[in-house]
Amino acid sequence: MFAHHCSVCDETYLIFDSQLTSLDNTAHGIELRFACWCGAEQTTISGRLAGRRTVDAVAA
Ligand SMILES: [Zn+2]
């Protein structure tokens, strides 16, 4: 379970495991695809590499 701000309905909701449609390891971290409570398909990056990418983005 994690909190996500939806780019379609502009609301922050808790997303549960049952809403996940795919989970893939990528070079940028763990890519999670899921359906928001409004029905919109959303994607987020999770895992240790996701935090590292954010630090790199701030430093750049
Ligand atoms: Zn939504």
Short mmCIF file of N, CA, C and O and ligand atoms in Angstrom, two decimals:
data_model
loop_
_atom_site.label_atom_id
_atom_site.label_comp_id
_atom_site.label_asym_id
_atom_site.label_seq_id
_atom_site.Cartn_x
_atom_site.Cartn_y
_atom_site.Cartn_z
N MET A 1 0.86 -1.18 0.00
CA MET A 1 0.00 0.00 0.00
C MET A 1 0.90 1.24 0.00
O MET A 1 1.89 1.29 0.71
N PHE A 2 0.56 2.22 -0.81
CA PHE A 2 1.32 3.47 -0.86
C PHE A 2 0.38 4.60 -1.28
O PHE A 2 -0.69 4.35 -1.83
N ALA A 3 0.80 5.83 -0.99
CA ALA A 3 0.02 6.99 -1.39
C ALA A 3 0.48 7.45 -2.76
O ALA A 3 1.68 7.43 -3.06
N HIS A 4 -0.47 7.85 -3.60
CA HIS A 4 -0.13 8.32 -4.94
C HIS A 4 -1.03 9.48 -5.32
O HIS A 4 -2.23 9.46 -5.07
N HIS A 5 -0.42 10.51 -5.94
CA HIS A 5 -1.20 11.64 -6.44
C HIS A 5 -1.50 11.38 -7.91
O HIS A 5 -0.60 11.31 -8.74
N CYS A 6 -2.76 11.26 -8.24
CA CYS A 6 -3.18 10.91 -9.59
C CYS A 6 -3.09 12.14 -10.51
O CYS A 6 -3.53 13.23 -10.15
N SER A 7 -2.54 11.93 -11.70
CA SER A 7 -2.38 13.01 -12.67
C SER A 7 -3.69 13.31 -13.40
O SER A 7 -3.80 14.33 -14.08
N VAL A 8 -4.69 12.46 -13.25
CA VAL A 8 -5.96 12.66 -13.95
C VAL A 8 -6.99 13.32 -13.04
O VAL A 8 -7.55 14.36 -13.36
N CYS A 9 -7.23 12.73 -11.87
CA CYS A 9 -8.27 13.28 -10.98
C CYS A 9 -7.69 14.30 -9.98
O CYS A 9 -8.46 14.93 -9.25
N ASP A 10 -6.36 14.46 -9.95
CA ASP A 10 -5.69 15.45 -9.11
C ASP A 10 -5.99 15.24 -7.62
O ASP A 10 -6.14 16.19 -6.86
N GLU A 11 -6.10 13.97 -7.22
CA GLU A 11 -6.33 13.63 -5.81
C GLU A 11 -5.24 12.66 -5.37
O GLU A 11 -4.67 11.94 -6.18
N THR A 12 -4.95 12.64 -4.06
CA THR A 12 -4.01 11.68 -3.50
C THR A 12 -4.79 10.58 -2.81
O THR A 12 -5.63 10.86 -1.94
N TYR A 13 -4.55 9.35 -3.23
CA TYR A 13 -5.25 8.20 -2.68
C TYR A 13 -4.25 7.15 -2.23
O TYR A 13 -3.13 7.10 -2.73
N LEU A 14 -4.68 6.29 -1.32
CA LEU A 14 -3.91 5.10 -1.00
C LEU A 14 -4.18 4.07 -2.08
O LEU A 14 -5.32 3.85 -2.47
N ILE A 15 -3.08 3.49 -2.60
CA ILE A 15 -3.19 2.45 -3.63
C ILE A 15 -2.85 1.12 -2.98
O ILE A 15 -1.82 0.98 -2.33
N PHE A 16 -3.71 0.15 -3.17
CA PHE A 16 -3.54 -1.17 -2.56
C PHE A 16 -2.98 -2.17 -3.57
O PHE A 16 -3.10 -1.96 -4.79
N ASP A 17 -2.37 -3.22 -3.06
CA ASP A 17 -1.76 -4.24 -3.92
C ASP A 17 -2.75 -4.76 -4.96
O ASP A 17 -2.37 -5.06 -6.09
N SER A 18 -4.01 -4.84 -4.60
CA SER A 18 -5.02 -5.39 -5.50
C SER A 18 -5.26 -4.49 -6.72
O SER A 18 -5.84 -4.94 -7.71
N GLN A 19 -4.79 -3.24 -6.68
CA GLN A 19 -4.97 -2.31 -7.80
C GLN A 19 -3.82 -2.38 -8.79
O GLN A 19 -3.90 -1.80 -9.87
N LEU A 20 -2.73 -3.07 -8.43
CA LEU A 20 -1.57 -3.17 -9.32
C LEU A 20 -1.91 -4.01 -10.54
O LEU A 20 -2.55 -5.06 -10.44
N THR A 21 -1.49 -3.53 -11.71
CA THR A 21 -1.70 -4.28 -12.94
C THR A 21 -0.39 -4.85 -13.45
O THR A 21 -0.38 -5.82 -14.20
N SER A 22 0.76 -4.24 -13.09
CA SER A 22 2.06 -4.81 -13.44
C SER A 22 3.14 -4.23 -12.54
O SER A 22 2.96 -3.16 -11.94
N LEU A 23 4.24 -4.96 -12.45
CA LEU A 23 5.37 -4.58 -11.62
C LEU A 23 6.61 -5.06 -12.36
O LEU A 23 6.76 -6.26 -12.60
N ASP A 24 7.48 -4.12 -12.77
CA ASP A 24 8.66 -4.49 -13.55
C ASP A 24 9.91 -3.85 -12.97
O ASP A 24 9.90 -2.67 -12.62
N ASN A 25 10.99 -4.62 -12.88
CA ASN A 25 12.29 -4.08 -12.52
C ASN A 25 12.87 -3.39 -13.74
O ASN A 25 12.97 -4.00 -14.80
N THR A 26 13.25 -2.12 -13.60
CA THR A 26 13.86 -1.38 -14.71
C THR A 26 15.18 -0.79 -14.21
O THR A 26 15.49 -0.86 -13.02
N ALA A 27 15.92 -0.17 -15.10
CA ALA A 27 17.19 0.47 -14.73
C ALA A 27 16.95 1.65 -13.80
O ALA A 27 17.86 2.08 -13.09
N HIS A 28 15.73 2.18 -13.77
CA HIS A 28 15.41 3.34 -12.94
C HIS A 28 14.79 2.97 -11.60
O HIS A 28 14.60 3.83 -10.76
N GLY A 29 14.47 1.70 -11.40
CA GLY A 29 13.82 1.26 -10.18
C GLY A 29 12.66 0.34 -10.52
O GLY A 29 12.54 -0.15 -11.65
N ILE A 30 11.80 0.11 -9.56
CA ILE A 30 10.65 -0.78 -9.76
C ILE A 30 9.49 0.04 -10.32
O ILE A 30 9.02 0.97 -9.68
N GLU A 31 9.08 -0.29 -11.54
CA GLU A 31 7.98 0.43 -12.18
C GLU A 31 6.66 -0.24 -11.84
O GLU A 31 6.45 -1.41 -12.17
N LEU A 32 5.79 0.51 -11.17
CA LEU A 32 4.48 -0.01 -10.76
C LEU A 32 3.42 0.62 -11.65
O LEU A 32 3.37 1.84 -11.81
N ARG A 33 2.57 -0.22 -12.23
CA ARG A 33 1.42 0.27 -12.99
C ARG A 33 0.17 -0.17 -12.24
O ARG A 33 0.09 -1.30 -11.76
N PHE A 34 -0.78 0.74 -12.16
CA PHE A 34 -1.98 0.43 -11.37
C PHE A 34 -3.12 1.32 -11.85
O PHE A 34 -2.92 2.29 -12.58
N ALA A 35 -4.31 0.96 -11.41
CA ALA A 35 -5.49 1.75 -11.72
C ALA A 35 -5.84 2.60 -10.51
O ALA A 35 -6.01 2.08 -9.41
N CYS A 36 -5.93 3.92 -10.72
CA CYS A 36 -6.36 4.84 -9.66
C CYS A 36 -7.82 4.53 -9.31
O CYS A 36 -8.54 3.87 -10.07
N TRP A 37 -8.28 5.05 -8.20
CA TRP A 37 -9.68 4.87 -7.81
C TRP A 37 -10.62 5.50 -8.83
O TRP A 37 -11.78 5.11 -8.94
N CYS A 38 -10.14 6.48 -9.61
CA CYS A 38 -10.98 7.11 -10.65
C CYS A 38 -11.00 6.27 -11.93
O CYS A 38 -11.74 6.58 -12.85
N GLY A 39 -10.16 5.23 -11.98
CA GLY A 39 -10.12 4.36 -13.15
C GLY A 39 -8.95 4.64 -14.09
O GLY A 39 -8.71 3.89 -15.03
N ALA A 40 -8.22 5.72 -13.86
CA ALA A 40 -7.10 6.09 -14.74
C ALA A 40 -5.90 5.17 -14.51
O ALA A 40 -5.59 4.83 -13.37
N GLU A 41 -5.24 4.79 -15.60
CA GLU A 41 -4.01 4.02 -15.52
C GLU A 41 -2.89 4.95 -15.07
O GLU A 41 -2.70 6.03 -15.65
N GLN A 42 -2.15 4.57 -14.05
CA GLN A 42 -1.07 5.38 -13.51
C GLN A 42 0.20 4.57 -13.41
O GLN A 42 0.15 3.33 -13.34
N THR A 43 1.34 5.24 -13.38
CA THR A 43 2.64 4.60 -13.25
C THR A 43 3.47 5.36 -12.24
O THR A 43 3.43 6.59 -12.19
N THR A 44 4.22 4.63 -11.43
CA THR A 44 5.16 5.27 -10.51
C THR A 44 6.40 4.39 -10.40
O THR A 44 6.35 3.21 -10.72
N ILE A 45 7.50 5.00 -9.99
CA ILE A 45 8.75 4.27 -9.80
C ILE A 45 8.99 4.16 -8.30
O ILE A 45 8.90 5.15 -7.57
N SER A 46 9.32 2.95 -7.86
CA SER A 46 9.57 2.71 -6.45
C SER A 46 10.92 2.03 -6.28
O SER A 46 11.59 1.71 -7.25
N GLY A 47 11.31 1.79 -5.05
CA GLY A 47 12.55 1.08 -4.78
C GLY A 47 13.71 2.03 -4.50
O GLY A 47 13.59 3.24 -4.61
N ARG A 48 14.85 1.47 -4.12
CA ARG A 48 16.01 2.28 -3.74
C ARG A 48 16.51 3.15 -4.89
O ARG A 48 16.92 4.28 -4.69
N LEU A 49 16.48 2.66 -6.13
CA LEU A 49 16.97 3.43 -7.26
C LEU A 49 16.10 4.65 -7.53
O LEU A 49 16.59 5.66 -8.02
N ALA A 50 14.83 4.58 -7.18
CA ALA A 50 13.93 5.72 -7.39
C ALA A 50 14.39 6.89 -6.55
O ALA A 50 14.43 8.02 -7.01
N GLY A 51 14.77 6.64 -5.30
CA GLY A 51 15.26 7.71 -4.43
C GLY A 51 16.56 8.28 -4.94
O GLY A 51 16.79 9.49 -4.91
N ARG A 52 17.43 7.42 -5.45
CA ARG A 52 18.71 7.85 -5.98
C ARG A 52 18.51 8.77 -7.19
O ARG A 52 19.18 9.77 -7.33
N ARG A 53 17.54 8.44 -8.02
CA ARG A 53 17.26 9.25 -9.19
C ARG A 53 16.83 10.66 -8.76
O ARG A 53 17.22 11.64 -9.35
N THR A 54 16.02 10.74 -7.69
CA THR A 54 15.54 12.03 -7.21
C THR A 54 16.73 12.86 -6.72
O THR A 54 16.82 14.05 -7.02
N VAL A 55 17.66 12.23 -6.01
CA VAL A 55 18.83 12.95 -5.52
C VAL A 55 19.64 13.46 -6.71
O VAL A 55 20.09 14.60 -6.72
N ASP A 56 19.81 12.62 -7.74
CA ASP A 56 20.54 13.04 -8.93
C ASP A 56 19.85 14.21 -9.60
O ASP A 56 20.49 15.15 -10.05
N ALA A 57 18.52 14.19 -9.64
CA ALA A 57 17.77 15.25 -10.30
C ALA A 57 17.94 16.57 -9.54
O ALA A 57 18.08 17.63 -10.13
N VAL A 58 17.99 16.51 -8.20
CA VAL A 58 18.16 17.71 -7.39
C VAL A 58 19.56 18.27 -7.60
O VAL A 58 19.76 19.48 -7.70
N ALA A 59 20.55 17.37 -7.69
CA ALA A 59 21.95 17.81 -7.83
C ALA A 59 22.22 18.39 -9.22
O ALA A 59 23.12 19.20 -9.37
N ALA A 60 21.44 17.99 -10.20
CA ALA A 60 21.72 18.42 -11.59
C ALA A 60 21.33 19.86 -11.83
O ALA A 60 20.63 20.50 -11.14
ZN ZN B 1 -7.33 9.28 -10.30
#
